[in-house]
Amino acid sequence: MTVLYKANMVRGAEWARLFAERAPDLPFRLWPDIGDPTEVRYLVAWMPPDDIAKSFPNLELVFSVGAGVDQFDITKLPPHIPLVRMLEPGITERMLEYASMAVLALHRDLVHFIAQQREQVWRELPVTQTGERRVGVMGLGLLGQALLGRLKSFGFPLLGWNRSPRSIAGVTCFVGAGALPDFLGQTDILVCLLPLTSETRGILNANLFAHLPRGARLLNVGRGGHLVGADLIAALDSGVLSAAVLDVAEPEPLPAGHPFWSHPRILLTPHIASTTKPETAVEFVLDVIARHRRGEALPGRVDRDRGY
Ligand code: NDP
Ligand code: OXD
């Protein structure tokens, strides 16, 4: 009964150490050292190998090493093999740091000032009070709600948009596609924390940007596939949007010469907003394995129909 890990190798070494310490009887292997494939019962992966079910005929459970699962083609996983996403506090902590930093950077015009610095321009911009800068979060799941909770202390008016209804103290919540224009019309800094599904692919497009107040700012920490890149460039060039912070892109890494690399109104980071923290992730994985062996419900289990 082996656990096979196929993701970042530096963190993988840390996983191996933690497994040896906390579950010494459970064999743990790092890809590509898979050992006997018939022994692999649990797979923890960022990018899954092809043909998982055929390669590992006794596989019982697959974990995404991240919070998102769009990198898995769930239709290729037989129905008896659940896919579980990482629900561990390390991901949330790191996302809160990054997304708060990015919202504040957008609020305080950092993207403009970086561009000015490159041009050797010393020029102030008027400061907007936090109370006058409305922050709207798309996706009120684990991370979206946690971010709104963290942003409260800065005094931004807060809004949220979600598929199913939410009631969050201090946040004006909007539900469903019909309420999207209303939500956008009141949002000065838009944060995307949606999962990537067939419904949300390309949602950050020209039509959506047109509903935002002119000069609004965008933070995309969801997935690159949420954003229509050409529409973002056009919106920034025409002043519909004034700045964007992007942590995710499609494809990753972005090819040389892609306009995001050099656009003066874009701050780009290489998908580092958050990463799974080995200490808490191993604890989560061991807990899910134990529940699975007892035949209990699994936290983080992906709903095949919703795709997240
Ligand atoms: P959750 O599953 O907890 O939350 C997702 C939320 O999005 C849910 O509230 C869900 O609504 C809502 N949603 C889904 N589809 C739609 C839709 N069509 N319209 C409106 N709302 C919708 O996920 P997390 O908060 O944990 O993570 C969100 C995403 O963040 C991940 O999927 C991943 O892509 C990204 N991420 C990025 C990282 C990075 O480093 N850049 C790190 C970690 C995550 P409902 O309540 O109805 O289910
Ligand atoms: C994740 C990510 O989904 O790092 O956890 O993007």
Coordinates of C-alpha atoms and ligand atoms in Angstrom, one line a residue:
M1 CA 0.0 0.0 0.0
T2 CA 2.1 2.9 -1.3
V3 CA 1.6 6.6 -1.5
L4 CA 3.1 8.1 -4.7
Y5 CA 3.9 11.8 -4.9
K6 CA 4.3 13.6 -8.2
A7 CA 4.8 17.3 -7.8
N8 CA 7.5 19.8 -6.8
M9 CA 10.5 17.7 -5.9
V10 CA 12.0 20.0 -3.3
R11 CA 8.8 20.0 -1.3
G12 CA 8.5 16.3 -2.1
A13 CA 11.6 15.6 -0.1
E14 CA 10.0 17.4 2.8
W15 CA 6.8 15.3 2.4
A16 CA 9.0 12.1 2.4
R17 CA 10.6 13.2 5.7
L18 CA 7.2 13.9 7.3
F19 CA 5.7 10.7 6.1
A20 CA 8.7 8.7 7.5
E21 CA 8.2 10.5 10.8
R22 CA 4.3 10.4 11.1
A23 CA 3.4 7.2 9.2
P24 CA 6.5 5.0 9.2
D25 CA 4.5 2.0 8.1
L26 CA 3.1 3.6 5.0
P27 CA 5.5 3.4 2.1
F28 CA 6.0 6.8 0.4
R29 CA 7.6 7.2 -3.0
L30 CA 8.7 10.2 -5.1
W31 CA 8.0 10.2 -8.8
P32 CA 9.5 8.8 -11.1
D33 CA 10.6 6.1 -8.6
I34 CA 7.2 4.4 -8.6
G35 CA 8.3 1.0 -7.5
D36 CA 5.7 -1.7 -8.2
P37 CA 2.7 0.1 -9.8
T38 CA 0.2 -2.4 -8.4
E39 CA 1.2 -1.3 -4.9
V40 CA 0.2 2.3 -5.5
R41 CA -3.1 3.0 -3.7
Y42 CA -2.8 6.8 -3.2
L43 CA -1.5 9.3 -5.6
V44 CA -0.7 12.9 -4.6
A45 CA -0.1 15.0 -7.8
W46 CA 0.0 18.5 -9.3
M47 CA 0.1 17.3 -12.9
P48 CA -1.3 13.8 -13.0
P49 CA 0.5 11.1 -15.1
D50 CA -1.4 10.0 -18.2
D51 CA -3.8 7.1 -17.9
I52 CA -3.7 7.0 -14.2
A53 CA -6.2 4.1 -13.8
K54 CA -4.4 1.9 -16.3
S55 CA -0.9 2.6 -14.9
F56 CA -1.9 2.0 -11.3
P57 CA -4.6 -0.7 -11.4
N58 CA -5.1 -0.7 -7.6
L59 CA -5.4 3.0 -7.1
E60 CA -8.0 4.0 -4.5
L61 CA -7.7 7.7 -4.1
V62 CA -6.1 10.7 -5.9
F63 CA -5.1 14.0 -4.1
S64 CA -4.5 17.3 -5.9
V65 CA -1.5 18.7 -4.2
G66 CA -3.2 22.1 -4.6
A67 CA -6.6 23.7 -3.9
G68 CA -7.5 23.7 -7.6
V69 CA -8.2 20.6 -9.6
D70 CA -8.6 21.8 -13.1
Q71 CA -5.3 20.2 -14.1
F72 CA -7.1 16.8 -13.7
D73 CA -9.4 15.4 -16.4
I74 CA -11.8 13.9 -13.9
T75 CA -13.7 12.1 -16.7
K76 CA -10.6 9.9 -17.0
L77 CA -10.8 8.8 -13.4
P78 CA -13.0 5.8 -12.8
P79 CA -16.0 6.7 -10.6
H80 CA -14.8 4.5 -7.8
I81 CA -11.6 6.7 -7.4
P82 CA -12.4 9.9 -5.6
L83 CA -10.4 13.1 -6.3
V84 CA -9.6 15.1 -3.2
R85 CA -8.3 18.7 -3.2
M86 CA -5.9 20.0 -0.6
L87 CA -7.8 21.6 2.3
E88 CA -4.9 22.6 4.6
P89 CA -4.4 25.9 6.4
G90 CA -1.0 26.6 4.8
I91 CA -2.6 27.3 1.4
T92 CA -5.0 29.8 3.0
E93 CA -2.3 31.6 5.0
R94 CA -0.1 32.1 2.0
M95 CA -3.0 33.2 -0.3
L96 CA -4.1 35.8 2.4
E97 CA -0.6 37.3 2.4
Y98 CA -0.3 37.5 -1.4
A99 CA -3.9 38.6 -2.1
S100 CA -3.8 41.3 0.6
M101 CA -0.5 42.5 -0.7
A102 CA -1.9 42.6 -4.3
V103 CA -5.1 44.4 -3.3
L104 CA -3.1 47.0 -1.4
A105 CA -0.7 47.3 -4.3
L106 CA -3.6 48.0 -6.7
H107 CA -5.2 50.4 -4.2
R108 CA -2.0 52.4 -3.7
D109 CA -1.1 52.5 -7.5
L110 CA 2.0 50.4 -7.1
V111 CA 1.8 49.1 -10.7
H112 CA 1.8 52.7 -12.0
F113 CA 4.7 53.6 -9.7
I114 CA 6.8 50.6 -10.9
A115 CA 6.2 51.8 -14.5
Q116 CA 7.1 55.4 -13.5
Q117 CA 10.3 54.2 -11.9
R118 CA 11.3 52.4 -15.1
E119 CA 10.8 55.7 -16.9
Q120 CA 12.6 57.7 -14.2
V121 CA 9.4 59.7 -13.5
W122 CA 8.9 61.2 -10.0
R123 CA 5.2 62.0 -9.9
E124 CA 2.6 61.7 -7.2
L125 CA -0.9 60.4 -7.8
P126 CA -3.9 61.4 -5.6
V127 CA -4.5 59.0 -2.8
T128 CA -8.0 57.4 -2.6
Q129 CA -9.2 56.5 1.0
T130 CA -9.8 52.8 1.6
G131 CA -13.4 53.7 2.5
E132 CA -13.9 54.9 -1.1
R133 CA -12.3 51.9 -2.8
R134 CA -14.7 49.0 -3.2
V135 CA -13.2 45.5 -3.4
G136 CA -15.3 42.7 -5.0
V137 CA -14.3 39.1 -4.8
M138 CA -15.6 36.5 -7.3
G139 CA -15.8 33.1 -5.7
L140 CA -16.9 33.0 -2.0
G141 CA -15.4 29.7 -1.2
L142 CA -12.7 28.9 1.4
L143 CA -10.2 31.4 0.0
G144 CA -12.6 34.2 -1.1
Q145 CA -14.2 34.3 2.3
A146 CA -10.9 34.2 4.1
L147 CA -9.6 37.1 2.0
L148 CA -12.7 39.2 2.6
G149 CA -12.3 38.6 6.4
R150 CA -8.7 39.8 6.2
L151 CA -9.5 42.8 4.1
K152 CA -12.1 44.1 6.6
S153 CA -9.4 45.6 8.8
F154 CA -8.3 48.0 6.0
G155 CA -11.7 49.6 5.8
F156 CA -12.5 48.8 2.1
P157 CA -16.3 48.5 1.3
L158 CA -16.5 44.7 0.5
L159 CA -18.6 42.8 -2.1
G160 CA -18.7 39.2 -3.1
W161 CA -20.2 37.3 -6.0
N162 CA -20.9 33.5 -5.9
R163 CA -22.9 30.7 -7.5
S164 CA -24.9 29.9 -4.4
P165 CA -26.1 32.3 -1.8
R166 CA -23.8 33.5 0.9
S167 CA -24.4 35.7 4.0
I168 CA -21.1 37.2 5.3
A169 CA -21.1 39.9 7.9
G170 CA -19.9 43.2 6.4
V171 CA -19.9 42.0 2.8
T172 CA -22.6 42.8 0.2
C173 CA -23.2 39.4 -1.5
F174 CA -24.5 38.8 -5.0
V175 CA -25.7 35.5 -6.4
G176 CA -25.5 34.0 -9.9
A177 CA -25.1 35.3 -13.4
G178 CA -28.1 37.6 -13.3
A179 CA -26.5 39.6 -10.4
L180 CA -23.0 39.9 -12.0
P181 CA -23.5 43.2 -13.7
D182 CA -24.8 44.8 -10.5
F183 CA -21.8 43.4 -8.5
L184 CA -19.3 44.6 -11.2
G185 CA -20.8 48.1 -11.3
Q186 CA -19.9 48.6 -7.7
T187 CA -16.4 47.1 -7.8
D188 CA -13.2 49.1 -8.1
I189 CA -10.8 46.3 -7.4
L190 CA -12.0 43.0 -8.8
V191 CA -10.4 39.8 -7.4
C192 CA -10.9 36.4 -9.1
L193 CA -10.8 33.5 -6.7
L194 CA -13.0 31.1 -8.8
P195 CA -12.2 27.6 -9.7
L196 CA -11.6 27.0 -13.4
T197 CA -14.6 25.1 -14.8
S198 CA -16.5 25.0 -18.1
E199 CA -18.7 27.8 -16.7
T200 CA -15.9 30.1 -15.5
R201 CA -13.4 29.7 -18.4
G202 CA -12.9 33.1 -20.1
I203 CA -15.2 34.9 -17.6
L204 CA -12.7 37.8 -17.3
N205 CA -13.4 39.2 -20.7
A206 CA -14.3 42.4 -22.5
N207 CA -18.0 42.1 -21.7
L208 CA -17.3 41.7 -18.0
F209 CA -14.7 44.6 -17.9
A210 CA -17.3 46.9 -19.5
H211 CA -19.5 46.5 -16.5
L212 CA -16.8 47.7 -14.1
P213 CA -16.4 51.4 -13.2
R214 CA -13.9 53.0 -15.7
G215 CA -10.3 52.6 -14.5
A216 CA -11.1 49.6 -12.2
R217 CA -8.3 47.3 -11.2
L218 CA -8.0 43.5 -11.6
L219 CA -6.3 40.8 -9.5
N220 CA -6.4 37.3 -10.9
V221 CA -5.3 34.6 -8.5
G222 CA -7.7 32.0 -9.9
R223 CA -6.4 30.4 -13.1
G224 CA -5.0 31.8 -16.3
G225 CA -7.9 30.2 -18.2
H226 CA -10.3 32.6 -16.4
L227 CA -8.8 35.5 -18.4
V228 CA -9.1 36.4 -22.1
G229 CA -5.6 37.9 -22.5
A230 CA -6.3 40.0 -25.6
D231 CA -9.4 41.6 -23.9
L232 CA -7.2 42.5 -20.8
I233 CA -4.6 44.2 -23.0
A234 CA -7.4 46.1 -24.9
A235 CA -9.0 47.1 -21.6
L236 CA -5.7 48.4 -20.2
D237 CA -4.8 50.2 -23.4
S238 CA -8.1 52.0 -23.6
G239 CA -8.4 52.9 -19.9
V240 CA -11.4 50.6 -19.2
L241 CA -9.0 49.0 -16.6
S242 CA -6.1 50.9 -15.1
A243 CA -3.9 48.1 -13.7
A244 CA -3.8 44.3 -13.3
V245 CA -1.9 41.9 -11.0
L246 CA -1.8 38.4 -12.4
D247 CA -0.4 35.4 -10.6
V248 CA -1.6 32.9 -13.1
A249 CA -1.4 32.7 -16.9
E250 CA -2.2 30.3 -19.7
P251 CA 0.0 28.7 -20.6
E252 CA 2.4 28.5 -17.7
P253 CA 5.1 29.5 -18.1
L254 CA 4.1 32.3 -20.5
P255 CA 6.1 32.2 -23.8
A256 CA 8.8 34.7 -24.5
G257 CA 7.4 37.9 -26.1
H258 CA 3.9 37.5 -24.6
P259 CA 2.4 41.0 -24.1
F260 CA 1.9 40.4 -20.3
W261 CA 5.7 40.3 -19.8
S262 CA 6.2 43.9 -20.7
H263 CA 2.9 45.7 -20.4
P264 CA 3.4 48.8 -18.1
R265 CA 0.0 48.3 -16.4
I266 CA 0.6 44.6 -15.5
L267 CA 2.4 43.1 -12.5
L268 CA 3.0 39.5 -13.2
T269 CA 4.1 36.8 -10.7
P270 CA 4.8 33.1 -11.7
H271 CA 1.9 31.3 -9.9
I272 CA 3.4 31.7 -6.5
A273 CA 0.4 33.3 -4.6
S274 CA 0.1 30.2 -2.5
T275 CA 1.6 26.8 -2.2
T276 CA 0.8 23.8 -0.1
K277 CA 2.7 23.7 3.2
P278 CA 4.1 20.2 3.7
E279 CA 3.6 20.0 7.5
T280 CA -0.1 20.7 7.4
A281 CA -0.7 19.0 4.0
V282 CA 0.8 15.7 5.2
E283 CA -1.5 15.9 8.3
F284 CA -4.5 16.4 6.0
V285 CA -3.5 13.6 3.6
L286 CA -3.0 11.1 6.5
D287 CA -6.4 12.1 8.0
V288 CA -8.2 11.6 4.6
I289 CA -6.5 8.2 4.1
A290 CA -7.6 7.1 7.6
R291 CA -11.2 8.3 6.9
H292 CA -11.1 6.5 3.5
R293 CA -10.0 3.3 5.2
R294 CA -12.9 3.6 7.6
G295 CA -15.3 4.2 4.8
E296 CA -16.2 7.8 6.0
A297 CA -17.0 10.9 4.0
L298 CA -13.9 12.6 2.7
P299 CA -13.2 16.4 3.2
G300 CA -12.2 18.1 0.0
R301 CA -13.8 15.5 -2.2
V302 CA -14.4 17.0 -5.7
D303 CA -17.9 16.9 -7.0
R304 CA -17.6 15.4 -10.5
D305 CA -20.6 17.2 -11.8
R306 CA -19.6 20.7 -10.7
G307 CA -15.9 20.1 -11.6
Y308 CA -14.5 21.6 -8.3
Ligands
NDP1 P1 -13.7 26.7 -3.2 O1 -14.1 25.5 -3.9 O2 -13.7 26.7 -1.7 O3 -14.5 27.9 -3.6 C1 -14.9 28.2 -4.9 C2 -16.1 29.2 -4.9 O4 -16.4 29.6 -6.2 C3 -17.3 28.5 -4.3 O5 -17.9 29.4 -3.4 C4 -18.2 28.4 -5.6 O6 -19.6 28.5 -5.3 C5 -17.8 29.5 -6.4 N1 -18.1 29.2 -7.8 C6 -17.8 28.1 -8.5 N2 -18.3 28.2 -9.8 C7 -18.9 29.4 -9.9 C8 -19.6 30.1 -10.9 N3 -19.8 29.6 -12.1 N4 -20.1 31.3 -10.6 C9 -20.0 31.8 -9.4 N5 -19.3 31.3 -8.3 C10 -18.8 30.1 -8.6 O7 -12.2 27.0 -3.7 P2 -11.0 27.8 -3.0 O8 -11.6 29.1 -2.5 O9 -10.3 26.9 -2.1 O10 -10.1 28.1 -4.2 C11 -10.5 28.8 -5.4 C12 -9.5 28.8 -6.5 O11 -8.4 29.5 -6.2 C13 -9.0 27.4 -6.8 O12 -9.9 26.6 -7.6 C14 -7.7 27.7 -7.6 O13 -8.0 27.8 -9.0 C15 -7.3 29.1 -7.0 N6 -6.1 29.0 -6.3 C16 -5.0 29.6 -6.8 C17 -3.8 29.6 -6.1 C18 -2.6 30.4 -6.6 O14 -1.5 30.2 -6.1 N7 -2.8 31.3 -7.6 C19 -3.6 28.9 -4.9 C20 -4.8 28.2 -4.4 C21 -6.0 28.3 -5.1 P3 -20.5 27.5 -4.5 O15 -20.5 28.0 -3.1 O16 -21.8 27.5 -5.1 O17 -19.9 26.1 -4.7
OXD2 C1 -3.5 25.7 -6.0 C2 -2.5 26.5 -6.6 O1 -4.5 25.4 -6.7 O2 -1.4 26.5 -6.1 O3 -3.4 25.3 -4.9 O4 -2.8 27.1 -7.7

